[in-house]
PDB file of C-alpha atoms in Angstrom:
ATOM      1  CA  UNK A  13     -11.837 -25.109 -12.145  1.00 45.00           C
ATOM      2  CA  UNK A  14     -11.513 -28.814 -11.298  1.00 52.00           C
ATOM      3  CA  UNK A  15     -15.041 -29.625 -12.497  1.00 57.00           C
ATOM      4  CA  UNK A  16     -14.588 -28.684 -16.173  1.00 65.00           C
ATOM      5  CA  UNK A  17     -12.775 -31.039 -18.604  1.00 69.00           C
ATOM      6  CA  UNK A  18      -9.737 -29.425 -20.190  1.00 67.00           C
ATOM      7  CA  UNK A  19      -9.489 -26.643 -17.637  1.00 66.00           C
ATOM      8  CA  UNK A  20      -6.407 -26.161 -15.422  1.00 65.00           C
ATOM      9  CA  UNK A  21      -6.693 -28.009 -12.161  1.00 73.00           C
ATOM     10  CA  UNK A  22      -5.554 -26.795  -8.735  1.00 78.00           C
ATOM     11  CA  UNK A  23      -6.395 -23.212  -9.708  1.00 78.00           C
ATOM     12  CA  UNK A  24      -7.860 -20.785  -7.174  1.00 80.00           C
ATOM     13  CA  UNK A  25      -9.117 -17.510  -8.620  1.00 81.00           C
ATOM     14  CA  UNK A  26     -10.801 -15.281  -6.052  1.00 85.00           C
ATOM     15  CA  UNK A  27     -13.078 -13.480  -8.529  1.00 85.00           C
ATOM     16  CA  UNK A  28     -14.421 -16.787  -9.857  1.00 85.00           C
ATOM     17  CA  UNK A  29     -15.035 -18.108  -6.355  1.00 88.00           C
ATOM     18  CA  UNK A  30     -16.866 -14.889  -5.397  1.00 90.00           C
ATOM     19  CA  UNK A  31     -19.079 -15.260  -8.471  1.00 91.00           C
ATOM     20  CA  UNK A  32     -19.858 -18.874  -7.534  1.00 92.00           C
ATOM     21  CA  UNK A  33     -20.778 -17.824  -3.990  1.00 93.00           C
ATOM     22  CA  UNK A  34     -23.144 -15.160  -5.322  1.00 93.00           C
ATOM     23  CA  UNK A  35     -24.782 -17.779  -7.526  1.00 94.00           C
ATOM     24  CA  UNK A  36     -25.180 -20.097  -4.532  1.00 93.00           C
ATOM     25  CA  UNK A  37     -26.886 -17.341  -2.524  1.00 94.00           C
ATOM     26  CA  UNK A  38     -29.243 -16.578  -5.407  1.00 94.00           C
ATOM     27  CA  UNK A  39     -30.058 -20.272  -5.787  1.00 95.00           C
ATOM     28  CA  UNK A  40     -30.834 -20.618  -2.075  1.00 93.00           C
ATOM     29  CA  UNK A  41     -33.004 -17.495  -2.079  1.00 94.00           C
ATOM     30  CA  UNK A  42     -35.003 -18.798  -5.046  1.00 95.00           C
ATOM     31  CA  UNK A  43     -36.346 -21.779  -3.049  1.00 94.00           C
ATOM     32  CA  UNK A  44     -39.748 -21.367  -1.450  1.00 93.00           C
ATOM     33  CA  UNK A  45     -38.505 -23.162   1.682  1.00 94.00           C
ATOM     34  CA  UNK A  46     -35.947 -20.391   2.243  1.00 95.00           C
ATOM     35  CA  UNK A  47     -36.721 -16.923   3.543  1.00 95.00           C
ATOM     36  CA  UNK A  48     -34.617 -14.753   1.202  1.00 94.00           C
ATOM     37  CA  UNK A  49     -34.382 -12.087   3.923  1.00 93.00           C
ATOM     38  CA  UNK A  50     -32.777 -14.525   6.407  1.00 94.00           C
ATOM     39  CA  UNK A  51     -29.684 -15.695   4.513  1.00 95.00           C
ATOM     40  CA  UNK A  52     -26.268 -15.236   6.119  1.00 96.00           C
ATOM     41  CA  UNK A  53     -22.812 -15.943   4.748  1.00 96.00           C
ATOM     42  CA  UNK A  54     -19.664 -17.344   6.409  1.00 96.00           C
ATOM     43  CA  UNK A  55     -16.125 -17.534   5.065  1.00 96.00           C
ATOM     44  CA  UNK A  56     -12.719 -18.476   6.417  1.00 96.00           C
ATOM     45  CA  UNK A  57      -9.092 -17.846   5.427  1.00 94.00           C
ATOM     46  CA  UNK A  58      -8.845 -17.404   1.608  1.00 90.00           C
ATOM     47  CA  UNK A  59     -12.636 -17.353   1.308  1.00 92.00           C
ATOM     48  CA  UNK A  60     -12.962 -15.162   4.394  1.00 94.00           C
ATOM     49  CA  UNK A  61     -12.630 -12.099   2.208  1.00 93.00           C
ATOM     50  CA  UNK A  62     -15.098 -13.415  -0.377  1.00 94.00           C
ATOM     51  CA  UNK A  63     -18.016 -12.867   2.008  1.00 95.00           C
ATOM     52  CA  UNK A  64     -17.357  -9.152   2.500  1.00 93.00           C
ATOM     53  CA  UNK A  65     -20.340  -7.840   0.575  1.00 87.00           C
ATOM     54  CA  UNK A  66     -24.014  -6.920   0.550  1.00 85.00           C
ATOM     55  CA  UNK A  67     -27.092  -8.942  -0.390  1.00 87.00           C
ATOM     56  CA  UNK A  68     -27.314 -11.048   2.768  1.00 94.00           C
ATOM     57  CA  UNK A  69     -28.632 -10.576   6.293  1.00 95.00           C
ATOM     58  CA  UNK A  70     -25.347 -11.191   8.144  1.00 97.00           C
ATOM     59  CA  UNK A  71     -21.637 -11.665   7.387  1.00 97.00           C
ATOM     60  CA  UNK A  72     -19.179 -13.806   9.369  1.00 98.00           C
ATOM     61  CA  UNK A  73     -15.536 -13.715   8.320  1.00 97.00           C
ATOM     62  CA  UNK A  74     -12.802 -15.533  10.221  1.00 97.00           C
ATOM     63  CA  UNK A  75      -9.016 -15.602   9.924  1.00 97.00           C
ATOM     64  CA  UNK A  76      -9.515 -13.931   6.562  1.00 95.00           C
ATOM     65  CA  UNK A  77      -7.213 -12.734   3.823  1.00 93.00           C
ATOM     66  CA  UNK A  78      -8.574  -9.222   3.329  1.00 94.00           C
ATOM     67  CA  UNK A  79      -5.648  -7.596   1.505  1.00 93.00           C
ATOM     68  CA  UNK A  80      -3.995  -9.804  -1.098  1.00 87.00           C
ATOM     69  CA  UNK A  81      -1.123  -7.449  -1.879  1.00 84.00           C
ATOM     70  CA  UNK A  82      -0.088  -7.028   1.747  1.00 89.00           C
ATOM     71  CA  UNK A  83      -0.535 -10.731   2.429  1.00 86.00           C
ATOM     72  CA  UNK A  84       1.567 -11.756  -0.579  1.00 80.00           C
ATOM     73  CA  UNK A  85       4.399  -9.440   0.402  1.00 81.00           C
ATOM     74  CA  UNK A  86       4.327 -10.720   3.984  1.00 84.00           C
ATOM     75  CA  UNK A  87       4.391 -14.360   2.903  1.00 79.00           C
ATOM     76  CA  UNK A  88       6.949 -14.097   0.090  1.00 76.00           C
ATOM     77  CA  UNK A  89      10.523 -13.032   0.768  1.00 73.00           C
ATOM     78  CA  UNK A  90      12.170 -10.465  -1.519  1.00 72.00           C
ATOM     79  CA  UNK A  91      14.390 -13.099  -3.154  1.00 73.00           C
ATOM     80  CA  UNK A  92      11.395 -15.302  -4.003  1.00 73.00           C
ATOM     81  CA  UNK A  93       9.287 -12.562  -5.634  1.00 72.00           C
ATOM     82  CA  UNK A  94      11.467 -12.325  -8.811  1.00 73.00           C
ATOM     83  CA  UNK A  95      10.918 -16.056  -9.393  1.00 72.00           C
ATOM     84  CA  UNK A  96       7.160 -15.551  -9.176  1.00 73.00           C
ATOM     85  CA  UNK A  97       7.200 -12.540 -11.495  1.00 73.00           C
ATOM     86  CA  UNK A  98       9.143 -14.542 -14.112  1.00 75.00           C
ATOM     87  CA  UNK A  99       6.582 -17.315 -13.747  1.00 73.00           C
ATOM     88  CA  UNK A 100       3.711 -14.848 -14.227  1.00 73.00           C
ATOM     89  CA  UNK A 101       5.276 -13.649 -17.490  1.00 74.00           C
ATOM     90  CA  UNK A 102       5.706 -17.205 -18.811  1.00 73.00           C
ATOM     91  CA  UNK A 103       2.103 -17.953 -17.861  1.00 70.00           C
ATOM     92  CA  UNK A 104       0.833 -14.927 -19.809  1.00 71.00           C
ATOM     93  CA  UNK A 105       2.797 -15.998 -22.887  1.00 73.00           C
ATOM     94  CA  UNK A 106       0.712 -19.146 -23.113  1.00 67.00           C
ATOM     95  CA  UNK A 107       2.986 -21.774 -21.650  1.00 68.00           C
ATOM     96  CA  UNK A 108       1.306 -24.682 -19.826  1.00 69.00           C
ATOM     97  CA  UNK A 109      -0.014 -23.560 -16.427  1.00 69.00           C
ATOM     98  CA  UNK A 110       2.868 -23.270 -14.000  1.00 76.00           C
ATOM     99  CA  UNK A 111       2.415 -24.568 -10.494  1.00 81.00           C
ATOM    100  CA  UNK A 112       4.058 -24.087  -7.121  1.00 83.00           C
ATOM    101  CA  UNK A 113       3.658 -25.911  -3.801  1.00 86.00           C
ATOM    102  CA  UNK A 114       0.866 -24.867  -1.503  1.00 87.00           C
ATOM    103  CA  UNK A 115       3.255 -25.369   1.423  1.00 88.00           C
ATOM    104  CA  UNK A 116       6.981 -26.046   1.626  1.00 83.00           C
ATOM    105  CA  UNK A 117       9.479 -26.753   4.353  1.00 82.00           C
ATOM    106  CA  UNK A 118      11.995 -24.516   2.537  1.00 79.00           C
ATOM    107  CA  UNK A 119      11.186 -20.791   3.054  1.00 70.00           C
ATOM    108  CA  UNK A 120      13.593 -19.818   0.229  1.00 72.00           C
ATOM    109  CA  UNK A 121      11.367 -21.463  -2.389  1.00 74.00           C
ATOM    110  CA  UNK A 122       7.985 -20.192  -3.639  1.00 75.00           C
ATOM    111  CA  UNK A 123       4.956 -21.514  -1.815  1.00 79.00           C
ATOM    112  CA  UNK A 124       1.372 -20.253  -1.689  1.00 82.00           C
ATOM    113  CA  UNK A 125       1.275 -20.552   2.100  1.00 86.00           C
ATOM    114  CA  UNK A 126       4.916 -20.175   3.032  1.00 80.00           C
ATOM    115  CA  UNK A 127       4.711 -20.202   6.817  1.00 85.00           C
ATOM    116  CA  UNK A 128       5.889 -22.813   9.297  1.00 85.00           C
ATOM    117  CA  UNK A 129       2.413 -23.216  10.804  1.00 87.00           C
ATOM    118  CA  UNK A 130       0.957 -23.831   7.311  1.00 89.00           C
ATOM    119  CA  UNK A 131       3.510 -26.573   6.571  1.00 88.00           C
ATOM    120  CA  UNK A 132       2.857 -28.318   9.886  1.00 86.00           C
ATOM    121  CA  UNK A 133      -0.930 -28.204   9.447  1.00 87.00           C
ATOM    122  CA  UNK A 134      -0.978 -29.465   5.852  1.00 85.00           C
ATOM    123  CA  UNK A 135       1.666 -32.106   6.556  1.00 80.00           C
ATOM    124  CA  UNK A 136      -0.764 -33.617   9.062  1.00 75.00           C
ATOM    125  CA  UNK A 137      -3.619 -33.362   6.530  1.00 71.00           C
ATOM    126  CA  UNK A 138      -1.564 -35.035   3.814  1.00 64.00           C
ATOM    127  CA  UNK A 139      -1.044 -38.079   5.997  1.00 63.00           C
ATOM    128  CA  UNK A 140      -4.809 -38.550   6.399  1.00 64.00           C
ATOM    129  CA  UNK A 141      -6.357 -37.463   3.094  1.00 68.00           C
ATOM    130  CA  UNK A 142      -5.885 -37.405  -0.672  1.00 72.00           C
ATOM    131  CA  UNK A 143      -4.439 -33.988  -1.334  1.00 77.00           C
ATOM    132  CA  UNK A 144      -2.122 -32.513  -3.976  1.00 81.00           C
ATOM    133  CA  UNK A 145       0.399 -30.031  -2.662  1.00 86.00           C
ATOM    134  CA  UNK A 146       0.303 -27.713  -5.654  1.00 85.00           C
ATOM    135  CA  UNK A 147      -1.559 -24.688  -6.982  1.00 84.00           C
ATOM    136  CA  UNK A 148      -1.216 -22.717 -10.219  1.00 81.00           C
ATOM    137  CA  UNK A 149       0.657 -19.434 -10.228  1.00 77.00           C
ATOM    138  CA  UNK A 150      -2.581 -17.730 -11.235  1.00 70.00           C
ATOM    139  CA  UNK A 151      -3.529 -18.091  -7.581  1.00 59.00           C
ATOM    140  CA  UNK A 152      -1.336 -15.014  -7.168  1.00 60.00           C
ATOM    141  CA  UNK A 153      -1.149 -13.511 -10.654  1.00 55.00           C
ATOM    142  CA  UNK A 154      -4.916 -13.585 -11.276  1.00 52.00           C
ATOM    143  CA  UNK A 155      -6.125 -13.787  -7.717  1.00 55.00           C
ATOM    144  CA  UNK A 156      -4.435 -13.007  -4.467  1.00 63.00           C
ATOM    145  CA  UNK A 157      -2.108 -10.104  -5.233  1.00 66.00           C
ATOM    146  CA  UNK A 158      -4.913  -8.028  -6.821  1.00 75.00           C
ATOM    147  CA  UNK A 159      -7.547  -9.078  -4.308  1.00 86.00           C
ATOM    148  CA  UNK A 160      -8.491  -6.554  -1.598  1.00 91.00           C
ATOM    149  CA  UNK A 161     -11.855  -6.959   0.194  1.00 92.00           C
ATOM    150  CA  UNK A 162     -10.598  -4.455   2.783  1.00 94.00           C
ATOM    151  CA  UNK A 163     -10.916  -1.732   0.157  1.00 93.00           C
ATOM    152  CA  UNK A 164     -14.724  -1.922   0.166  1.00 93.00           C
ATOM    153  CA  UNK A 165     -15.439  -3.393   3.610  1.00 96.00           C
ATOM    154  CA  UNK A 166     -17.114  -0.146   4.718  1.00 96.00           C
ATOM    155  CA  UNK A 167     -19.706  -0.562   1.968  1.00 95.00           C
ATOM    156  CA  UNK A 168     -21.399  -3.590   3.553  1.00 94.00           C
ATOM    157  CA  UNK A 169     -22.979  -1.544   6.364  1.00 96.00           C
ATOM    158  CA  UNK A 170     -25.748  -1.756   7.592  1.00 95.00           C
ATOM    159  CA  UNK A 171     -25.285  -5.522   7.155  1.00 96.00           C
ATOM    160  CA  UNK A 172     -24.080  -6.880  10.552  1.00 97.00           C
ATOM    161  CA  UNK A 173     -20.465  -8.072  10.476  1.00 98.00           C
ATOM    162  CA  UNK A 174     -18.572 -10.427  12.796  1.00 98.00           C
ATOM    163  CA  UNK A 175     -14.818 -10.651  12.211  1.00 98.00           C
ATOM    164  CA  UNK A 176     -12.713 -13.313  13.948  1.00 97.00           C
ATOM    165  CA  UNK A 177      -8.922 -12.869  14.047  1.00 97.00           C
ATOM    166  CA  UNK A 178      -6.055 -14.707  15.757  1.00 96.00           C
ATOM    167  CA  UNK A 179      -3.356 -12.936  17.773  1.00 96.00           C
ATOM    168  CA  UNK A 180      -0.449 -15.035  16.472  1.00 95.00           C
ATOM    169  CA  UNK A 181      -1.662 -15.564  12.906  1.00 95.00           C
ATOM    170  CA  UNK A 182       1.321 -15.492  10.517  1.00 91.00           C
ATOM    171  CA  UNK A 183      -0.712 -16.491   7.456  1.00 91.00           C
ATOM    172  CA  UNK A 184      -3.326 -13.718   7.671  1.00 93.00           C
ATOM    173  CA  UNK A 185      -1.629 -11.324  10.121  1.00 95.00           C
ATOM    174  CA  UNK A 186      -3.839  -9.707  12.717  1.00 97.00           C
ATOM    175  CA  UNK A 187      -2.653  -6.157  12.001  1.00 97.00           C
ATOM    176  CA  UNK A 188      -3.915  -6.410   8.414  1.00 96.00           C
ATOM    177  CA  UNK A 189      -7.252  -7.718   9.697  1.00 97.00           C
ATOM    178  CA  UNK A 190      -7.528  -5.011  12.347  1.00 98.00           C
ATOM    179  CA  UNK A 191      -6.863  -2.292   9.764  1.00 97.00           C
ATOM    180  CA  UNK A 192      -9.735  -3.665   7.675  1.00 97.00           C
ATOM    181  CA  UNK A 193     -11.988  -3.915  10.729  1.00 98.00           C
ATOM    182  CA  UNK A 194     -11.259  -0.277  11.593  1.00 97.00           C
ATOM    183  CA  UNK A 195     -12.613   0.723   8.181  1.00 96.00           C
ATOM    184  CA  UNK A 196     -15.822  -1.267   8.561  1.00 97.00           C
ATOM    185  CA  UNK A 197     -18.871   0.647   9.753  1.00 97.00           C
ATOM    186  CA  UNK A 198     -21.396  -0.349  12.405  1.00 97.00           C
ATOM    187  CA  UNK A 199     -22.963  -2.718  13.206  1.00 97.00           C
ATOM    188  CA  UNK A 200     -19.839  -4.810  13.635  1.00 98.00           C
ATOM    189  CA  UNK A 201     -18.286  -7.168  16.182  1.00 98.00           C
ATOM    190  CA  UNK A 202     -14.720  -8.366  16.693  1.00 98.00           C
ATOM    191  CA  UNK A 203     -13.489 -11.668  18.146  1.00 97.00           C
ATOM    192  CA  UNK A 204      -9.764 -12.172  18.780  1.00 97.00           C
ATOM    193  CA  UNK A 205      -8.485 -15.682  19.438  1.00 95.00           C
ATOM    194  CA  UNK A 206      -5.313 -16.238  21.481  1.00 93.00           C
ATOM    195  CA  UNK A 207      -3.668 -18.604  18.991  1.00 93.00           C
ATOM    196  CA  UNK A 208      -2.351 -19.087  15.462  1.00 94.00           C
ATOM    197  CA  UNK A 209      -4.226 -19.276  12.154  1.00 95.00           C
ATOM    198  CA  UNK A 210      -4.981 -22.999  12.121  1.00 94.00           C
ATOM    199  CA  UNK A 211      -5.892 -23.097  15.812  1.00 94.00           C
ATOM    200  CA  UNK A 212      -9.258 -21.726  14.722  1.00 93.00           C
ATOM    201  CA  UNK A 213     -10.065 -25.105  13.166  1.00 93.00           C
ATOM    202  CA  UNK A 214      -9.065 -27.207  16.166  1.00 91.00           C
ATOM    203  CA  UNK A 215     -10.421 -27.373  19.716  1.00 90.00           C
ATOM    204  CA  UNK A 216     -10.381 -25.543  22.040  1.00 92.00           C
ATOM    205  CA  UNK A 217     -10.188 -22.497  19.733  1.00 93.00           C
ATOM    206  CA  UNK A 218     -12.673 -24.065  17.312  1.00 94.00           C
ATOM    207  CA  UNK A 219     -15.206 -24.317  20.123  1.00 94.00           C
ATOM    208  CA  UNK A 220     -14.774 -20.627  20.941  1.00 93.00           C
ATOM    209  CA  UNK A 221     -15.345 -19.566  17.342  1.00 95.00           C
ATOM    210  CA  UNK A 222     -18.415 -21.773  16.920  1.00 95.00           C
ATOM    211  CA  UNK A 223     -19.969 -20.505  20.148  1.00 96.00           C
ATOM    212  CA  UNK A 224     -19.469 -16.831  19.265  1.00 97.00           C
ATOM    213  CA  UNK A 225     -20.475 -17.185  15.627  1.00 97.00           C
ATOM    214  CA  UNK A 226     -23.576 -19.234  16.440  1.00 97.00           C
ATOM    215  CA  UNK A 227     -24.730 -16.599  18.916  1.00 97.00           C
ATOM    216  CA  UNK A 228     -24.114 -13.854  16.357  1.00 98.00           C
ATOM    217  CA  UNK A 229     -26.067 -15.643  13.620  1.00 97.00           C
ATOM    218  CA  UNK A 230     -28.955 -16.403  15.962  1.00 96.00           C
ATOM    219  CA  UNK A 231     -29.106 -12.747  16.934  1.00 96.00           C
ATOM    220  CA  UNK A 232     -28.940 -11.412  13.378  1.00 96.00           C
ATOM    221  CA  UNK A 233     -30.893 -14.058  11.438  1.00 94.00           C
ATOM    222  CA  UNK A 234     -33.546 -15.061  13.970  1.00 90.00           C
ATOM    223  CA  UNK A 235     -34.484 -11.601  15.228  1.00 77.00           C
TER     224      UNK A 235
END
């Protein structure tokens, strides 16, 4: 939403992002330099669930949020949820868009990514980049809590799927990912990293993901 004048900024709506990704695939396939039968899609974390669909040659999803309801209830404590629900109601009644921190050092306050590993990772990012630590409540109200790629993951077969998960992931817990993977049909592959969520973006875990995903895409797109 940041690109349009007058629209709320810092707003992440999964359905809108999925629509944009579909448009990007269509645009790429419309170019004569691109073989429309050899397009793959890759997504990670929040967008890792966006790629669970048909219309491409291969799907790679890593450290993904595949069940918004379960994720939200894992991340938010029971005493924080009433604050969010009150915020949702105010948002629906037309008040200016309400925001909450993306990460917070205080687990008793609402935060989109309310885990210790999230705070540590983004605290390092904030020191080295221009970044606003806020997101609208619609990230949950209109996006995450009603967002469940795991529900239709079995529909993408026979498109090849590679799912990468992390053993100690507290942001997108591995048991939620494994449940989704169990529902996916063949052909499918699973990679489990021995670290936390953000380790997948940093060496040596980053190197492991790139190596496995590159091999998978070569096998599925270049065959």
